[in-house]
Coordinates of N, CA, C and O in Angstrom, one line a residue:
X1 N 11.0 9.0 -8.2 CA 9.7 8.7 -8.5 C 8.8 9.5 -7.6 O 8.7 9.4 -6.4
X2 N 8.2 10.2 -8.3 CA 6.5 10.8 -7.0 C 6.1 10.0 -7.2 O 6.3 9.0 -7.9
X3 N 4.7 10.6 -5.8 CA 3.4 9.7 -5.8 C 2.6 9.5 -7.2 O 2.8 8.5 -7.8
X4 N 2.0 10.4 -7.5 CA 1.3 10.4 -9.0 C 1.9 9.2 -9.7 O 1.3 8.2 -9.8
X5 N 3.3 9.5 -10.2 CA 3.6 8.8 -11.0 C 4.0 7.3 -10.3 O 4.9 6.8 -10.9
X6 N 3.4 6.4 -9.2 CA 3.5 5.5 -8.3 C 2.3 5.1 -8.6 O 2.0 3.9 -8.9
X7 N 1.1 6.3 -8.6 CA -0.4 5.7 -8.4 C -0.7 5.3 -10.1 O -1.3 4.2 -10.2
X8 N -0.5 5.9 -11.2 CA -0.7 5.4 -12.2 C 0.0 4.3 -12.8 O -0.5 3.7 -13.7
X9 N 1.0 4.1 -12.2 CA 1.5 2.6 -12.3 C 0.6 1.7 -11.7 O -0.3 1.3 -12.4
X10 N 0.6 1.4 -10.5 CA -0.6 1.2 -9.7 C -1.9 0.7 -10.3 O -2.3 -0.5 -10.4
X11 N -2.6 2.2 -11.0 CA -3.7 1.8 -12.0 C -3.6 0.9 -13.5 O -4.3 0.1 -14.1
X12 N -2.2 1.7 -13.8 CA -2.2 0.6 -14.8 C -2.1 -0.7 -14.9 O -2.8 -1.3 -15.7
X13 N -1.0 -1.5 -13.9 CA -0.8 -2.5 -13.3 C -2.4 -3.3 -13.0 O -2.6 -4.4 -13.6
X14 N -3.3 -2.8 -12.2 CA -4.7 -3.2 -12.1 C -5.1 -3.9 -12.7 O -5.4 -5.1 -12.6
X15 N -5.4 -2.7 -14.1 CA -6.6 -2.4 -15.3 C -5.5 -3.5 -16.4 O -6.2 -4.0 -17.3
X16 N -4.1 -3.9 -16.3 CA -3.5 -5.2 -17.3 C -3.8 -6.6 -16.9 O -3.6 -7.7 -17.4
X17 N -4.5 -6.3 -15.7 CA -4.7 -7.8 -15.0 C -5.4 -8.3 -15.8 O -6.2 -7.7 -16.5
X18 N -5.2 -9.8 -16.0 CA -6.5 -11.1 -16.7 C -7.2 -11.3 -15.6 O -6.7 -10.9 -14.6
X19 N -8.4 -11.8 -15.6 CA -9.2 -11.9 -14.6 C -9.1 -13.1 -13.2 O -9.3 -12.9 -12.0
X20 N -8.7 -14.0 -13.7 CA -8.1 -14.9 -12.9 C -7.0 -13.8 -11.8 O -7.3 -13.7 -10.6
X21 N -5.9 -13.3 -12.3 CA -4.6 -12.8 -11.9 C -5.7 -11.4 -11.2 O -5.2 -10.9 -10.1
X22 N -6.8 -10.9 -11.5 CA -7.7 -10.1 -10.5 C -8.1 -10.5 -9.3 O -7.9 -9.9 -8.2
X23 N -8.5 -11.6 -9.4 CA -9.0 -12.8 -7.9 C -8.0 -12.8 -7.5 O -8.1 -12.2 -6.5
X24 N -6.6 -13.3 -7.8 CA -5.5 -13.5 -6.9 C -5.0 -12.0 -6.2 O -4.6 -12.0 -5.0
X25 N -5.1 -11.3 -6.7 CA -4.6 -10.0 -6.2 C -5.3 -9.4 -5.2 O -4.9 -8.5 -4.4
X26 N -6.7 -10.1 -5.4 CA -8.1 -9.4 -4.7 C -7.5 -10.3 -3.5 O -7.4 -9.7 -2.4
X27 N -7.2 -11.8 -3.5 CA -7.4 -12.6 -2.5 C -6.2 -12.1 -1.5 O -6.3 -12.1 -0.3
X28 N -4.9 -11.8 -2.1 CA -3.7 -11.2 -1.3 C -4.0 -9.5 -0.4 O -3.7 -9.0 0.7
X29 N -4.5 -9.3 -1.0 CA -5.2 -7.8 -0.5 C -6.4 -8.1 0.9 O -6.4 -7.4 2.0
X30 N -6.9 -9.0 0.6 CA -8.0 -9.1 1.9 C -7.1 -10.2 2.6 O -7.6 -10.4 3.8
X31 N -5.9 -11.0 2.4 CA -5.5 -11.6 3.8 C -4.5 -10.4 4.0 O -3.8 -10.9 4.9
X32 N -4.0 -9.1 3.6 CA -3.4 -8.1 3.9 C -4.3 -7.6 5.1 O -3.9 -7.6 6.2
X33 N -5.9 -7.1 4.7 CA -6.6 -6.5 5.8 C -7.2 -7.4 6.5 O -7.8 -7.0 7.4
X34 N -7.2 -8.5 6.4 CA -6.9 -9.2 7.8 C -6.3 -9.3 8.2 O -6.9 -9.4 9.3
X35 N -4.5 -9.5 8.7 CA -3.4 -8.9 9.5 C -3.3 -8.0 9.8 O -2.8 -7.7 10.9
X36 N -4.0 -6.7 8.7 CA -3.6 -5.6 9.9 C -5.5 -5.6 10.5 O -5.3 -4.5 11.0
X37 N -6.3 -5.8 10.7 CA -7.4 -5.9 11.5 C -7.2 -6.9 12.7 O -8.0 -6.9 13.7
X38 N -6.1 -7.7 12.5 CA -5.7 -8.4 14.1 C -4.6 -7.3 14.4 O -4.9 -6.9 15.5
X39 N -3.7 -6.8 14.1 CA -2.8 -5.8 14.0 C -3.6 -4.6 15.0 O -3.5 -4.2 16.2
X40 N -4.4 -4.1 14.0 CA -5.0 -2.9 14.7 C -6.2 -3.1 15.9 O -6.7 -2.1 16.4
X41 N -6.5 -4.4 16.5 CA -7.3 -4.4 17.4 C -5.9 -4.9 18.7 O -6.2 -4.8 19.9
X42 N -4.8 -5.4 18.3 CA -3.9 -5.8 19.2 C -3.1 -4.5 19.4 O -2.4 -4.5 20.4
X43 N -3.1 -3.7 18.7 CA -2.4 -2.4 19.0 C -3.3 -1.4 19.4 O -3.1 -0.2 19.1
X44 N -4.4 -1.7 20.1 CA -5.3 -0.4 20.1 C -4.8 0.5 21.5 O -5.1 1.7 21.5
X45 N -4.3 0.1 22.4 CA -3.7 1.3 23.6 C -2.7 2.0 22.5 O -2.7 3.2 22.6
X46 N -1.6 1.4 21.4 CA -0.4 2.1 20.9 C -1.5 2.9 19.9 O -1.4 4.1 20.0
X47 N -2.2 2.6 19.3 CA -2.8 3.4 18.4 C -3.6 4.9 19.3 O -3.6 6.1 18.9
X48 N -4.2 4.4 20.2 CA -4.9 5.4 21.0 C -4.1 6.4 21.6 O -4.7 7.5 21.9
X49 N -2.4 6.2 22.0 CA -1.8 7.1 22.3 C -0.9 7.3 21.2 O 0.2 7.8 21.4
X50 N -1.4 7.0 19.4 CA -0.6 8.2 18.9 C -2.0 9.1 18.4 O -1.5 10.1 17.9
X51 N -3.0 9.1 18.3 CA -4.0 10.0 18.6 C -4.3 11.2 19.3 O -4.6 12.3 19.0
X52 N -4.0 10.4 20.5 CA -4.0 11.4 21.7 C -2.7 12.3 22.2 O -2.6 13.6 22.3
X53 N -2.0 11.4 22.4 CA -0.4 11.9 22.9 C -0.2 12.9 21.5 O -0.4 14.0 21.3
X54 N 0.4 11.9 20.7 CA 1.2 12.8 19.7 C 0.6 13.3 18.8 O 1.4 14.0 18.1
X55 N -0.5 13.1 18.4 CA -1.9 13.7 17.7 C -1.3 13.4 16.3 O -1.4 14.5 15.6
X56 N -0.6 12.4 15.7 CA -0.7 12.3 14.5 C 0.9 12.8 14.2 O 1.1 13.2 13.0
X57 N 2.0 12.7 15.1 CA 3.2 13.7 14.5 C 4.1 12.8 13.2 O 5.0 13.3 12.5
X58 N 3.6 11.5 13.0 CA 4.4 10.8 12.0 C 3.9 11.0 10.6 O 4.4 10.7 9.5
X59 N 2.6 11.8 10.9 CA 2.2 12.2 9.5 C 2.6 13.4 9.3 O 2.3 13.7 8.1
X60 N 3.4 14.5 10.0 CA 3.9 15.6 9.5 C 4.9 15.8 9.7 O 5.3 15.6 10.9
X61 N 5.6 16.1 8.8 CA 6.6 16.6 8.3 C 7.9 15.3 7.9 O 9.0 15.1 8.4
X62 N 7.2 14.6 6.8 CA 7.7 13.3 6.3 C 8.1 13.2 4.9 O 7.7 13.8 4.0
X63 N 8.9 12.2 4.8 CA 8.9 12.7 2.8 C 8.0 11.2 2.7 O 8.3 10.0 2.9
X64 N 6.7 11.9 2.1 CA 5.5 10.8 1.6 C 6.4 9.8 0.9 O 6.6 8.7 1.5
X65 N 7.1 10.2 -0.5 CA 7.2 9.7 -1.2 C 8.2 8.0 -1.1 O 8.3 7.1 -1.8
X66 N 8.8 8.4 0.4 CA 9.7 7.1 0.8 C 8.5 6.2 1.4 O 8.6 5.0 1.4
X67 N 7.3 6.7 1.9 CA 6.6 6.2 3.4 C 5.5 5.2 2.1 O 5.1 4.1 2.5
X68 N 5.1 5.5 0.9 CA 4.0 5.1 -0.1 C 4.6 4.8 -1.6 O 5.1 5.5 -2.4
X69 N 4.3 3.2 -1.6 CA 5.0 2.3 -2.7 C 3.8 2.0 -3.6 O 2.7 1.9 -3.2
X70 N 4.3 2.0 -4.9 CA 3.1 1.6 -6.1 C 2.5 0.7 -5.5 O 1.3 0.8 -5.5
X71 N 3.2 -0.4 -4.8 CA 2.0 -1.6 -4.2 C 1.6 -1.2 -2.9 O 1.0 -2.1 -2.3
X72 N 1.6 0.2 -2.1 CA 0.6 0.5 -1.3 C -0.4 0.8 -2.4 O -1.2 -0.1 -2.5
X73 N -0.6 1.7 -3.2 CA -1.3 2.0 -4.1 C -2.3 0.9 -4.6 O -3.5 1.0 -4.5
X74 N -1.9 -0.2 -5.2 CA -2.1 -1.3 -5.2 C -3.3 -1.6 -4.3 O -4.5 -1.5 -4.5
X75 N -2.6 -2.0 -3.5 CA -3.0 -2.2 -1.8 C -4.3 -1.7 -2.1 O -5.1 -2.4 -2.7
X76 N -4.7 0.0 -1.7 CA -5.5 1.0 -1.6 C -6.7 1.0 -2.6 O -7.9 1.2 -2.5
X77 N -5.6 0.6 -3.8 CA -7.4 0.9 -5.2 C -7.9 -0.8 -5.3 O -8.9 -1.0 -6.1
X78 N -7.4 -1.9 -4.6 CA -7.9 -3.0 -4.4 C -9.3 -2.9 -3.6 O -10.5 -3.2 -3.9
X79 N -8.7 -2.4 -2.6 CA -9.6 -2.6 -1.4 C -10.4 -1.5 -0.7 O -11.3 -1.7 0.1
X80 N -10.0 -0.3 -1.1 CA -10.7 0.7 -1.2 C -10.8 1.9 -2.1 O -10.7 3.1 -2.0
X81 N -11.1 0.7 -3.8 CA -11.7 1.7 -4.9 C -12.1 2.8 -4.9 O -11.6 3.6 -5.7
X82 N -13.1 3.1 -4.0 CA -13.8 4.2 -4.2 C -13.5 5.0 -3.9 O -14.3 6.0 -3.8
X83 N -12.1 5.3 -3.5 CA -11.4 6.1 -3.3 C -10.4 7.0 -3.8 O -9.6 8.0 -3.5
X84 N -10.9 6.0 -5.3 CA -9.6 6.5 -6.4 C -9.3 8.2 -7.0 O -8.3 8.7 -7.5
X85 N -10.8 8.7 -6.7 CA -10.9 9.9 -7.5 C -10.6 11.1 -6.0 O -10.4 12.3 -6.0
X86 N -10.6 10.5 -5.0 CA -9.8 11.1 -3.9 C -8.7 10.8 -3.8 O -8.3 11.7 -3.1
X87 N -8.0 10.1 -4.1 CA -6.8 10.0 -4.2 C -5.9 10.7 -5.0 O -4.9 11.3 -4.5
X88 N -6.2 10.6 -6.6 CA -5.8 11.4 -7.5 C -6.3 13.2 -7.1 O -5.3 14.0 -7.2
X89 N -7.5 13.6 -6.8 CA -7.5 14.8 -5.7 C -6.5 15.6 -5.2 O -6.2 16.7 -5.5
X90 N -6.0 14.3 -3.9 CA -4.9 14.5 -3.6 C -3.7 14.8 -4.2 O -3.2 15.9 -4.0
X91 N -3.0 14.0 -4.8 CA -2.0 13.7 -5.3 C -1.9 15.1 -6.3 O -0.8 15.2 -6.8
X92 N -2.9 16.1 -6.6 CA -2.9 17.2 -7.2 C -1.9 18.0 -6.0 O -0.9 18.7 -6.3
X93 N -2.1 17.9 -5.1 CA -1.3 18.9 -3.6 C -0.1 18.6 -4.0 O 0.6 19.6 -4.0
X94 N 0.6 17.4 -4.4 CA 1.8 16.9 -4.4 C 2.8 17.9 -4.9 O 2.7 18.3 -6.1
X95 N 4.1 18.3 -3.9 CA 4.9 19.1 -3.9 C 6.3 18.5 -4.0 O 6.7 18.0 -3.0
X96 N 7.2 18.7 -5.3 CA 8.0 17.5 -5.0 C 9.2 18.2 -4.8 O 9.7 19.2 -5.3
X97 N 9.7 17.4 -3.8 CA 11.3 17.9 -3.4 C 11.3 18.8 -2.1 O 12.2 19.6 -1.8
X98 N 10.4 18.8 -1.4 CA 9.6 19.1 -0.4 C 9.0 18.4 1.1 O 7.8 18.0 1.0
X99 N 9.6 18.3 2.1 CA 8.8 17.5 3.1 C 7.5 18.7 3.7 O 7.4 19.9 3.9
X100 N 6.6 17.6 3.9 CA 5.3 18.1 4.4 C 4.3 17.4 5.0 O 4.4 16.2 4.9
X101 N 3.0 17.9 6.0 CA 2.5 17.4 5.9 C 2.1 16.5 5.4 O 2.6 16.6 4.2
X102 N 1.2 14.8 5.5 CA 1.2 14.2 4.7 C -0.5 14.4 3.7 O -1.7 14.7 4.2
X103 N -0.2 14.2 2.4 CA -1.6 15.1 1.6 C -2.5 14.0 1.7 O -3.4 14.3 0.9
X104 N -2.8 13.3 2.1 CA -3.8 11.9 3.0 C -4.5 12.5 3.8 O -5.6 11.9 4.1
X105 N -4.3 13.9 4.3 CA -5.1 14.1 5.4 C -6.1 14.7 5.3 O -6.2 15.5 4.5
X106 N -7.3 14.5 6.1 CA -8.8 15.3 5.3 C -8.5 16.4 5.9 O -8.0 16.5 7.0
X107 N -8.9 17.7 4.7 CA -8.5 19.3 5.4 C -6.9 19.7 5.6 O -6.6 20.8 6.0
X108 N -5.9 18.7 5.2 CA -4.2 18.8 5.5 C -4.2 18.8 7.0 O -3.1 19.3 7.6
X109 N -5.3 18.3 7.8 CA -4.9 18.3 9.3 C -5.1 17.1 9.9 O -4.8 16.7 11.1
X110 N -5.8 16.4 8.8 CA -6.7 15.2 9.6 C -7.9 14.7 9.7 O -8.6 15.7 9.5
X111 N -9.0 13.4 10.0 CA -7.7 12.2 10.1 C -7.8 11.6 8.5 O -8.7 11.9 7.7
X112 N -7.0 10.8 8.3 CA -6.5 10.0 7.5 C -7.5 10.0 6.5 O -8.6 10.5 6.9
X113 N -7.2 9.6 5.2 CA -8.7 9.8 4.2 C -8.7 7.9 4.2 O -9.8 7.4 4.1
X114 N -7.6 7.2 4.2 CA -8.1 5.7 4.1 C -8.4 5.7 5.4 O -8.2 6.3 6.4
X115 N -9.4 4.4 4.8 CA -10.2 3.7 6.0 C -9.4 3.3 7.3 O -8.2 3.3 7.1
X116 N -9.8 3.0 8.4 CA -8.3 2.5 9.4 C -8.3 1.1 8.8 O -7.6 0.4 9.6
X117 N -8.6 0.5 8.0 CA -8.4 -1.1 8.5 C -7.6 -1.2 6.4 O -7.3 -2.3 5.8
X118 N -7.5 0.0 5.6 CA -7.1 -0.1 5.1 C -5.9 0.9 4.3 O -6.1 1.7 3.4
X119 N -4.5 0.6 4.9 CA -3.7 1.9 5.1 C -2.2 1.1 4.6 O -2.2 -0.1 4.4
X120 N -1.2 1.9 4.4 CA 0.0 1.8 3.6 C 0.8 0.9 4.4 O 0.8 1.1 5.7
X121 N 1.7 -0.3 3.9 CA 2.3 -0.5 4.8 C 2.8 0.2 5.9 O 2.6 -0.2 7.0
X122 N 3.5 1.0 5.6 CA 4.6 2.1 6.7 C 3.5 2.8 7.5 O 4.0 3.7 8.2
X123 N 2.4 2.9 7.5 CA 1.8 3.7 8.2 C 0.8 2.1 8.8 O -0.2 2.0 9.5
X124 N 1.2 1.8 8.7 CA 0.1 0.3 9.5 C 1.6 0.6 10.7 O 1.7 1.4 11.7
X125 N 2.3 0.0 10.4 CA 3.7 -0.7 11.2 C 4.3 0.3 12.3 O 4.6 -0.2 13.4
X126 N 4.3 1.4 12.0 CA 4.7 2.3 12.6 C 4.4 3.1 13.8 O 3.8 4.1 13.5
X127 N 4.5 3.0 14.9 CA 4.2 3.3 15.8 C 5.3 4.3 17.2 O 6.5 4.0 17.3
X128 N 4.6 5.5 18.0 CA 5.4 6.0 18.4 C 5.6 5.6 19.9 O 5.6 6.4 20.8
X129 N 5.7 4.8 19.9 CA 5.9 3.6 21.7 C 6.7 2.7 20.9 O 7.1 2.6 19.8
X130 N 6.8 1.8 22.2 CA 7.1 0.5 22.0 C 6.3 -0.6 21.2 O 5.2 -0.5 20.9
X131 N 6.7 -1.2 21.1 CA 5.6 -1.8 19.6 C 6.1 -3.4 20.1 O 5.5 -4.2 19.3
X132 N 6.6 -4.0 20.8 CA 7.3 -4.9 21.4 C 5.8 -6.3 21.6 O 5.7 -7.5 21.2
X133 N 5.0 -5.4 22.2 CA 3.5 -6.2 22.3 C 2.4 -7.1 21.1 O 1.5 -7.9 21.2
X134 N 3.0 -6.4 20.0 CA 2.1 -6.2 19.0 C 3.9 -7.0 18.0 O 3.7 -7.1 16.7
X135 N 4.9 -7.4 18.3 CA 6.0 -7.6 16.9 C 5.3 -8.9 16.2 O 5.8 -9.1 15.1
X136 N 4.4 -9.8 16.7 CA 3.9 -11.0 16.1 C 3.2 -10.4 15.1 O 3.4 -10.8 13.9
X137 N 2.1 -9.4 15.3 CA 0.9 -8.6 14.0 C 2.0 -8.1 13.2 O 2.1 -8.7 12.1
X138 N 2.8 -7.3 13.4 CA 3.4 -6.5 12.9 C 4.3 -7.4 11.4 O 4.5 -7.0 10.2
X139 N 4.4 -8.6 12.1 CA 5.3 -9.6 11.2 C 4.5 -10.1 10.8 O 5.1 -11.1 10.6
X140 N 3.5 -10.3 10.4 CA 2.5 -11.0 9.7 C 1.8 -10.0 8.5 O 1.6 -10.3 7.3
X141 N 1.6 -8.7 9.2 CA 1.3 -8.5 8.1 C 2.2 -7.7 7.1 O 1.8 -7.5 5.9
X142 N 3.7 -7.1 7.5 CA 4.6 -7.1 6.3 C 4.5 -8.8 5.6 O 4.1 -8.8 4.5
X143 N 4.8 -9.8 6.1 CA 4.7 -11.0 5.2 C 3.6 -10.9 4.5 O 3.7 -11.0 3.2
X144 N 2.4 -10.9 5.0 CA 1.2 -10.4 3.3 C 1.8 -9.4 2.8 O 2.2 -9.8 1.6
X145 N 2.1 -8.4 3.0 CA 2.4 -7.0 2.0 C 4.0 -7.8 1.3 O 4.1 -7.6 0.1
X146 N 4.8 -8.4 1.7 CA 5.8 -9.3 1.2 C 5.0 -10.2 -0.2 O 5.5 -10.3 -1.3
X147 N 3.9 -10.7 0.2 CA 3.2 -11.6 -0.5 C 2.9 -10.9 -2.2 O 3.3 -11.3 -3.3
X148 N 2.3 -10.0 -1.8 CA 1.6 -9.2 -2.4 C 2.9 -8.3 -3.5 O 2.5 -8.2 -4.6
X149 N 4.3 -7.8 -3.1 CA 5.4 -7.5 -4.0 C 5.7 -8.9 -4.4 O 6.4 -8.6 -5.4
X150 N 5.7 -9.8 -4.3 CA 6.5 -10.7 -5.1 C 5.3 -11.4 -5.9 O 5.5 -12.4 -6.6
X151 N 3.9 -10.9 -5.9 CA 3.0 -11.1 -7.4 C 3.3 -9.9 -7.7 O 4.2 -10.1 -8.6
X152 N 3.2 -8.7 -7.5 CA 3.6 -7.8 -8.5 C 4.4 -8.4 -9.4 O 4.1 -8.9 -10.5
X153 N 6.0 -8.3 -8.6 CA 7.2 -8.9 -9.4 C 7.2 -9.6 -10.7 O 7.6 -9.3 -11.8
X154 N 6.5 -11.0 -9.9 CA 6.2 -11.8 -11.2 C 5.0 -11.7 -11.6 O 4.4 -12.7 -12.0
X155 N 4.7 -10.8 -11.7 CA 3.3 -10.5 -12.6 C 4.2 -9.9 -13.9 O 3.9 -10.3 -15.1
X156 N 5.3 -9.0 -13.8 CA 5.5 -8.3 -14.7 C 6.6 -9.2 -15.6 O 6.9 -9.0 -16.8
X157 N 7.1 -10.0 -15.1 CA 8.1 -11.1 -15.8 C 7.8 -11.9 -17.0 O 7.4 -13.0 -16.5
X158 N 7.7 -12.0 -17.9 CA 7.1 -12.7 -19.1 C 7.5 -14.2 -18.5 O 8.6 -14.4 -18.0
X159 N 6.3 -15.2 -18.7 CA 6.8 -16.3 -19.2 C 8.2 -16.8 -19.7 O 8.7 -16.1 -20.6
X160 N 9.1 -18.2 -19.0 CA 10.3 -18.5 -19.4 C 10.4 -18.3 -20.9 O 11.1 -17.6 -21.5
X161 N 9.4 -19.3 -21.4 CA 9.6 -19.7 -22.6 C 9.6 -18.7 -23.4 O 10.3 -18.8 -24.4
X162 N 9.0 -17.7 -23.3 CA 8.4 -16.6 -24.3 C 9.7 -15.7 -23.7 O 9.4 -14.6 -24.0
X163 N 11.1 -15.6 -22.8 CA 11.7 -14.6 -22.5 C 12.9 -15.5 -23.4 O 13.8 -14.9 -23.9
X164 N 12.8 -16.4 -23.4 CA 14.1 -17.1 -23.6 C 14.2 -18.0 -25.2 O 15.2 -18.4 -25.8
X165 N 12.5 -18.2 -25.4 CA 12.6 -18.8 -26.8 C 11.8 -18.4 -27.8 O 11.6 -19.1 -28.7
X166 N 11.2 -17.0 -27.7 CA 10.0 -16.6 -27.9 C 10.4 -16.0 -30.0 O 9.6 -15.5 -30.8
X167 N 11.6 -16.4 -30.2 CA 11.8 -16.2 -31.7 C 12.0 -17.5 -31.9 O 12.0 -17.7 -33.1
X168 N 12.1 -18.6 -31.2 CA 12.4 -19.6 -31.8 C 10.5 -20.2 -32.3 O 10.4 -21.2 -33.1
X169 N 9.9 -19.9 -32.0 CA 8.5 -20.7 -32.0 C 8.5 -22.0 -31.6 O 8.0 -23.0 -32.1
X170 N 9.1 -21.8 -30.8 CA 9.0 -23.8 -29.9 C 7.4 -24.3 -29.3 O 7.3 -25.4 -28.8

């Protein structure tokens, strides 16, 4: 699977939602950026030295396509919409079968085109120190992003009744 074809799942997934099942998704998405907004103020010495120190080396030379899941995507056009026609932008660069820089980057050098408080699981979590300070944030907010795949999941699952009796007209 590429990106592209991750992010229009993504959109489609969205745009099938009932409105109710919108609120819910919207509400799993903002307790996502709030774990990583305790995340990212509890990690700010590890964040500041991959900045500085290693100036960003986990974003180059990576295969995107393991590091960004339809429900980061998800994640991203929840909470930072307005991003979508940058995104797709990007996803034009997309080179497959290929490691590379990562195409997120403004200019292919940097920094990041999402917001900091709104970014992929694997690139929230990841850090190039010790992360030992911070494993409480870290576990909290995969368990939202946890939260957040198992509505996907059973978003896409039909109803018992309608999988199991749905010719019978019960």
């Amino acid at each position: 699977m590429n990106l592209q074809y991750k992010f229009k799942q993504a959109t489609r997934f969205i745009n099938d939602l009932r409105p109710e099942e919108y609120r819910t998704l919207k509400n799993i998405c903002k307790e996502i950026q709030g774990a990583e907004n305790k995340l990212r103020i509890s990690a700010e010495d590890l964040l500041q030295r991959c900045y500085t120190a290693c100036e960003g080396l986990c974003c180059r030379n990576l295969d995107l396509d393991a590091v960004i899941s339809k429900e980061d995507f998800v994640y991203l056009l929840i909470n930072a919409g307005e991003l979508r026609d940058t995104i797709a932008a990007c996803l034009q660069n997309e080179v497959a079968f290929f490691t590379f820089d990562c195409i997120f980057l403004k200019n292919g050098s940097g920094p990041c085109i999402f917001p900091p408080d709104v970014r992929p699981l694997t690139c929230l979590v990841t850090f190039c120190d010790d992360e030992t300070s911070v494993k409480k944030e870290i576990a909290q907010v995969k368990k939202k992003f946890l939260k957040l795949y198992w509505f996907i999941l059973f978003r896409r699952i039909p109803p018992a009744r309608k999988l199991f009796f749905g010719s019978l007209n019960i």
